[in-house]
Tab-separated table of C-alpha atoms in Angstrom:
chain	number	residue	atom	x	y	z
V	1	MET	CA	99.245	-82.632	-21.524
V	2	ARG	CA	102.103	-80.193	-21.261
V	3	ARG	CA	104.670	-80.405	-24.044
V	4	ALA	CA	108.127	-81.490	-22.922
V	5	ALA	CA	110.934	-78.948	-22.961
V	6	LEU	CA	113.842	-80.342	-24.973
V	7	ARG	CA	116.992	-78.339	-24.390
V	8	LEU	CA	120.684	-78.647	-25.082
V	9	CYS	CA	123.089	-77.856	-22.279
V	10	ALA	CA	126.818	-77.495	-21.941
V	11	LEU	CA	128.344	-80.830	-20.952
V	12	GLY	CA	129.255	-80.937	-17.297
V	13	LYS	CA	127.981	-77.453	-16.427
V	14	GLY	CA	125.570	-77.893	-13.579
V	15	LEU	CA	123.094	-80.450	-14.863
V	16	PHE	CA	124.798	-83.532	-13.496
V	17	THR	CA	126.389	-82.028	-10.420
V	18	PRO	CA	126.216	-83.886	-7.075
V	19	GLY	CA	122.904	-83.345	-5.347
V	20	ARG	CA	120.810	-83.403	-8.541
V	21	GLY	CA	120.388	-87.175	-8.244
V	22	LEU	CA	121.493	-90.236	-6.336
V	23	THR	CA	124.071	-91.459	-8.831
V	24	GLN	CA	126.943	-90.317	-10.998
V	25	GLY	CA	127.924	-91.703	-14.396
V	26	SER	CA	131.240	-93.158	-13.287
V	27	GLN	CA	129.592	-95.987	-11.396
V	28	ASP	CA	130.452	-99.480	-12.648
V	29	SER	CA	127.694	-100.777	-14.920
V	30	ARG	CA	128.564	-104.365	-14.051
V	31	LYS	CA	127.628	-104.045	-10.399
V	32	GLN	CA	124.949	-106.351	-9.077
V	33	GLY	CA	121.355	-105.195	-9.243
V	34	ILE	CA	121.451	-103.413	-12.593
V	35	PHE	CA	118.671	-104.390	-15.009
V	36	HIS	CA	119.137	-105.242	-18.681
V	37	ILE	CA	116.857	-103.152	-20.890
V	38	HIS	CA	114.888	-106.275	-21.870
V	39	GLU	CA	114.085	-106.949	-18.215
V	40	ILE	CA	112.203	-103.672	-17.737
V	41	ARG	CA	109.092	-104.595	-19.710
V	42	ASP	CA	109.204	-108.171	-18.373
V	43	LYS	CA	109.292	-106.770	-14.834
V	44	LEU	CA	106.378	-104.436	-15.593
V	45	ARG	CA	104.285	-107.315	-16.977
V	46	GLU	CA	105.010	-109.252	-13.784
V	47	ILE	CA	104.009	-106.327	-11.576
V	48	VAL	CA	100.694	-105.656	-13.313
V	49	GLY	CA	99.977	-109.282	-14.223
V	50	ALA	CA	99.933	-108.666	-17.967
V	51	SER	CA	100.919	-111.311	-20.502
V	52	THR	CA	101.876	-111.446	-24.171
V	53	ASN	CA	99.434	-114.346	-24.491
V	54	TRP	CA	95.905	-112.961	-24.985
V	55	ARG	CA	94.127	-115.660	-22.955
V	56	ASP	CA	96.483	-115.229	-20.005
V	57	HIS	CA	96.231	-111.454	-20.324
V	58	VAL	CA	92.427	-111.515	-20.093
V	59	LYS	CA	92.647	-113.774	-17.043
V	60	ALA	CA	95.170	-111.436	-15.391
V	61	MET	CA	92.948	-108.411	-16.013
V	62	GLU	CA	90.078	-110.224	-14.286
V	63	GLU	CA	92.357	-110.942	-11.344
V	64	ARG	CA	93.277	-107.262	-11.128
V	65	LYS	CA	89.683	-106.448	-10.264
V	66	LEU	CA	90.234	-108.296	-6.977
V	67	LEU	CA	93.145	-106.051	-5.978
V	68	HIS	CA	90.995	-103.157	-4.756
V	69	SER	CA	91.245	-104.489	-1.190
V	70	PHE	CA	94.977	-103.640	-1.231
V	71	LEU	CA	94.348	-99.962	-1.992
V	72	ALA	CA	94.887	-97.557	0.895
V	73	THR	CA	91.930	-95.475	2.045
V	74	SER	CA	94.320	-92.658	2.982
V	75	GLN	CA	97.967	-91.777	2.514
V	76	LYS	CA	98.567	-92.181	6.255
V	77	GLY	CA	97.923	-95.906	5.921
V	78	LEU	CA	100.972	-96.381	3.683
V	79	PRO	CA	104.601	-96.679	4.898
V	80	PRO	CA	106.778	-93.721	3.868
V	81	ARG	CA	109.581	-94.397	1.413
V	82	ARG	CA	113.026	-92.943	0.699
V	83	MET	CA	114.431	-91.857	-2.657
V	84	LYS	CA	116.859	-94.747	-2.669
V	85	ASP	CA	113.986	-97.222	-2.271
V	86	SER	CA	112.918	-96.487	-5.853
V	87	TYR	CA	116.409	-96.105	-7.332
V	88	VAL	CA	116.911	-98.216	-10.468
V	89	GLU	CA	119.777	-98.635	-12.940
V	90	VAL	CA	119.323	-100.092	-16.431
V	91	LEU	CA	121.905	-101.082	-19.038
V	92	LEU	CA	121.249	-100.684	-22.767
V	93	PRO	CA	124.214	-102.563	-24.300
V	94	LEU	CA	124.289	-101.065	-27.786
V	95	GLY	CA	128.005	-101.658	-28.108
V	96	SER	CA	128.261	-105.160	-26.686
V	97	GLU	CA	125.075	-106.621	-28.243
V	98	PRO	CA	124.963	-105.966	-32.027
V	99	GLU	CA	121.594	-107.713	-32.452
V	100	LEU	CA	120.006	-105.324	-29.958
V	101	ARG	CA	121.710	-102.361	-31.620
V	102	GLU	CA	119.874	-103.030	-34.884
V	103	LYS	CA	116.551	-102.319	-33.165
V	104	TYR	CA	117.749	-98.854	-32.164
V	105	LEU	CA	119.158	-97.682	-35.506
V	106	THR	CA	117.628	-95.427	-38.144
V	107	VAL	CA	118.319	-95.813	-41.864
V	108	GLN	CA	121.034	-93.164	-41.409
V	109	ASN	CA	122.733	-95.429	-38.837
V	110	THR	CA	121.925	-93.067	-35.975
V	111	VAL	CA	120.201	-93.917	-32.685
V	112	ARG	CA	116.398	-93.686	-32.772
V	113	PHE	CA	115.635	-91.078	-30.117
V	114	GLY	CA	111.973	-92.120	-30.078
V	115	ARG	CA	113.046	-95.563	-28.893
V	116	ILE	CA	115.099	-93.950	-26.130
V	117	LEU	CA	112.019	-91.999	-25.010
V	118	GLU	CA	110.024	-95.245	-24.882
V	119	ASP	CA	112.709	-96.752	-22.638
V	120	LEU	CA	112.648	-93.697	-20.369
V	121	ASP	CA	108.869	-93.939	-20.083
V	122	SER	CA	109.015	-97.643	-19.167
V	123	LEU	CA	111.777	-96.943	-16.649
V	124	GLY	CA	109.739	-94.121	-15.106
V	125	VAL	CA	106.776	-96.444	-14.614
V	126	LEU	CA	108.971	-99.149	-13.050
V	127	ILE	CA	110.521	-96.602	-10.674
V	128	CYS	CA	107.043	-95.612	-9.496
V	129	TYR	CA	106.120	-99.231	-8.887
V	130	MET	CA	109.308	-99.625	-6.815
V	131	HIS	CA	108.234	-96.639	-4.693
V	132	THR	CA	104.709	-98.017	-4.184
V	133	LYS	CA	105.610	-101.684	-3.808
V	134	ILE	CA	103.337	-103.745	-1.554
V	135	HIS	CA	105.190	-106.809	-0.282
V	136	SER	CA	102.017	-108.693	0.631
V	137	ALA	CA	100.580	-108.513	-2.898
V	138	LYS	CA	101.871	-110.526	-5.842
V	139	MET	CA	100.623	-107.877	-8.273
V	140	SER	CA	100.421	-104.150	-7.714
V	141	PRO	CA	96.897	-102.797	-7.143
V	142	LEU	CA	97.981	-99.567	-8.862
V	143	SER	CA	97.953	-98.527	-12.485
V	144	ILE	CA	100.780	-96.058	-13.102
V	145	VAL	CA	100.132	-93.592	-15.931
V	146	THR	CA	102.484	-91.010	-17.449
V	147	ALA	CA	100.888	-87.591	-16.941
V	148	LEU	CA	103.528	-85.495	-18.681
V	149	VAL	CA	107.157	-85.238	-19.682
V	150	ASP	CA	108.103	-81.999	-17.987
V	151	LYS	CA	111.680	-81.543	-19.119
V	152	ILE	CA	114.425	-83.194	-21.139
V	153	ASP	CA	117.899	-81.655	-20.981
V	154	MET	CA	120.480	-83.016	-23.429
V	155	CYS	CA	124.224	-82.547	-23.114
V	156	LYS	CA	125.089	-84.126	-26.482
V	157	LYS	CA	123.535	-83.497	-29.880
V	158	SER	CA	123.860	-87.132	-30.936
V	159	LEU	CA	124.389	-90.592	-29.493
V	160	SER	CA	126.932	-93.155	-30.609
V	161	PRO	CA	125.254	-96.334	-31.920
V	162	GLU	CA	128.310	-98.389	-30.906
V	163	GLN	CA	128.650	-97.577	-27.199
V	164	ASP	CA	126.687	-98.934	-24.237
V	165	ILE	CA	124.126	-96.692	-22.549
V	166	LYS	CA	123.098	-96.639	-18.890
V	167	PHE	CA	119.910	-95.183	-17.414
V	168	SER	CA	119.276	-94.419	-13.754
V	169	GLY	CA	116.478	-92.745	-11.855
V	170	HIS	CA	114.322	-92.473	-8.752
V	171	VAL	CA	111.215	-90.763	-7.404
V	172	SER	CA	112.102	-87.190	-6.411
V	173	TRP	CA	108.728	-85.802	-5.236
V	174	VAL	CA	105.273	-87.145	-4.385
V	175	GLY	CA	101.863	-85.647	-3.780
V	176	LYS	CA	98.836	-87.684	-2.740
V	177	THR	CA	98.355	-89.504	-6.043
V	178	SER	CA	101.167	-88.169	-8.265
V	179	MET	CA	104.939	-88.578	-8.417
V	180	GLU	CA	107.840	-86.800	-10.063
V	181	VAL	CA	110.576	-89.062	-11.433
V	182	LYS	CA	114.059	-87.830	-12.312
V	183	MET	CA	116.072	-89.970	-14.708
V	184	GLN	CA	119.570	-89.662	-16.109
V	185	MET	CA	121.205	-91.225	-19.135
V	186	PHE	CA	124.911	-91.899	-19.620
V	187	GLN	CA	126.940	-93.314	-22.501
V	188	LEU	CA	130.193	-95.220	-22.268
V	189	HIS	CA	133.247	-93.209	-23.273
V	190	GLY	CA	136.426	-95.167	-22.768
V	191	ASP	CA	136.091	-96.784	-19.339
V	192	GLU	CA	133.621	-94.267	-17.944
V	193	PHE	CA	129.918	-93.524	-18.368
V	194	CYS	CA	129.525	-89.846	-19.229
V	195	PRO	CA	126.322	-87.783	-18.823
V	196	VAL	CA	124.132	-87.376	-21.884
V	197	LEU	CA	120.600	-86.521	-20.755
V	198	GLU	CA	118.411	-85.739	-17.760
V	199	ALA	CA	114.635	-86.135	-17.888
V	200	THR	CA	111.806	-85.256	-15.517
V	201	PHE	CA	108.541	-87.175	-15.818
V	202	VAL	CA	105.347	-86.771	-13.804
V	203	MET	CA	103.339	-89.948	-13.198
V	204	VAL	CA	99.954	-90.512	-11.566
V	205	ALA	CA	98.616	-93.503	-9.664
V	206	ARG	CA	95.227	-94.965	-10.526
V	207	ASP	CA	93.343	-97.961	-9.145
V	208	ALA	CA	93.752	-101.479	-10.542
V	209	GLU	CA	91.218	-100.882	-13.326
V	210	ASN	CA	92.392	-97.328	-14.058
V	211	LYS	CA	88.998	-95.922	-13.103
V	212	GLY	CA	89.985	-93.531	-10.308
V	213	PRO	CA	92.948	-92.036	-8.398
V	214	ALA	CA	94.845	-94.014	-5.778
V	215	PHE	CA	96.920	-92.894	-2.808
V	216	ILE	CA	100.689	-93.419	-2.854
V	217	ASN	CA	103.425	-93.590	-0.219
V	218	LEU	CA	104.884	-90.418	1.229
V	219	LEU	CA	108.491	-89.584	0.307
V	220	ILE	CA	110.959	-88.769	3.081
V	221	PRO	CA	114.098	-86.802	2.018
V	222	GLU	CA	117.173	-87.908	3.979
V	223	SER	CA	119.712	-85.191	3.161
V	224	PRO	CA	119.886	-81.501	2.218
V	225	GLU	CA	120.419	-82.554	-1.417
V	226	GLU	CA	117.288	-84.710	-1.374
V	227	GLU	CA	115.324	-81.942	0.333
V	228	GLU	CA	116.340	-79.614	-2.522
V	229	LEU	CA	115.208	-82.169	-5.118
V	230	PHE	CA	111.886	-82.480	-3.307
V	231	ARG	CA	111.486	-78.689	-3.155
V	232	GLN	CA	112.197	-78.375	-6.877
V	233	GLY	CA	109.536	-80.976	-7.636
V	234	GLU	CA	107.013	-79.197	-5.443
V	235	CYS	CA	107.693	-75.864	-7.142
V	236	MET	CA	107.383	-77.442	-10.570
V	237	LEU	CA	103.968	-78.935	-9.818
V	238	ILE	CA	102.719	-75.600	-8.449
V	239	CYS	CA	103.699	-73.900	-11.710
V	240	LEU	CA	101.777	-76.365	-13.902
């Protein structure tokens, strides 16, 4: 696995410019459709049929073996998707929910960056499931696996433990069985969410039992900005 590149950048200089993603940090976090951070893992368990109860989990894993009939035999058999089809926003209310904040703090009262990375990984997986969603199946026949964290660019050296955080992201490139996901992170400053971090993850699709690769939907860019994102993802994968 390739080691992630963790870099600091100058705030507002190029990283979060229009065209690098589908959203900007000034969007209202209270708009309909935004997930709470707790909902991400619940949504993932629903998609894959997993359960926190061992007996139910074993039963769900047996049911997943029956999902092979939903797998496409070629990429042409899957409907193409757009970047906005996989777009997801998630709120991490560190400032407004003190009980949640405690789970993200170190003994030095700073934000645990490892916990943030876990959230980014879960978000990346959910984004991929949004891109590959099959409406006729209750559970997804795919197992989405993180292949590598290609890049993490940070625009702040530290995070405030007392201000809400917002994540957003979408699929930015796809191959036959792999996807690139671009995610952004913002933190509330006054009345506006300001950019903090941008991450690029590469995920791969496997069958229901994670025994072999599985085809995924094509991605259709709809604007020059999206075409540039797609081109960047293609160049990155070639360089690996």
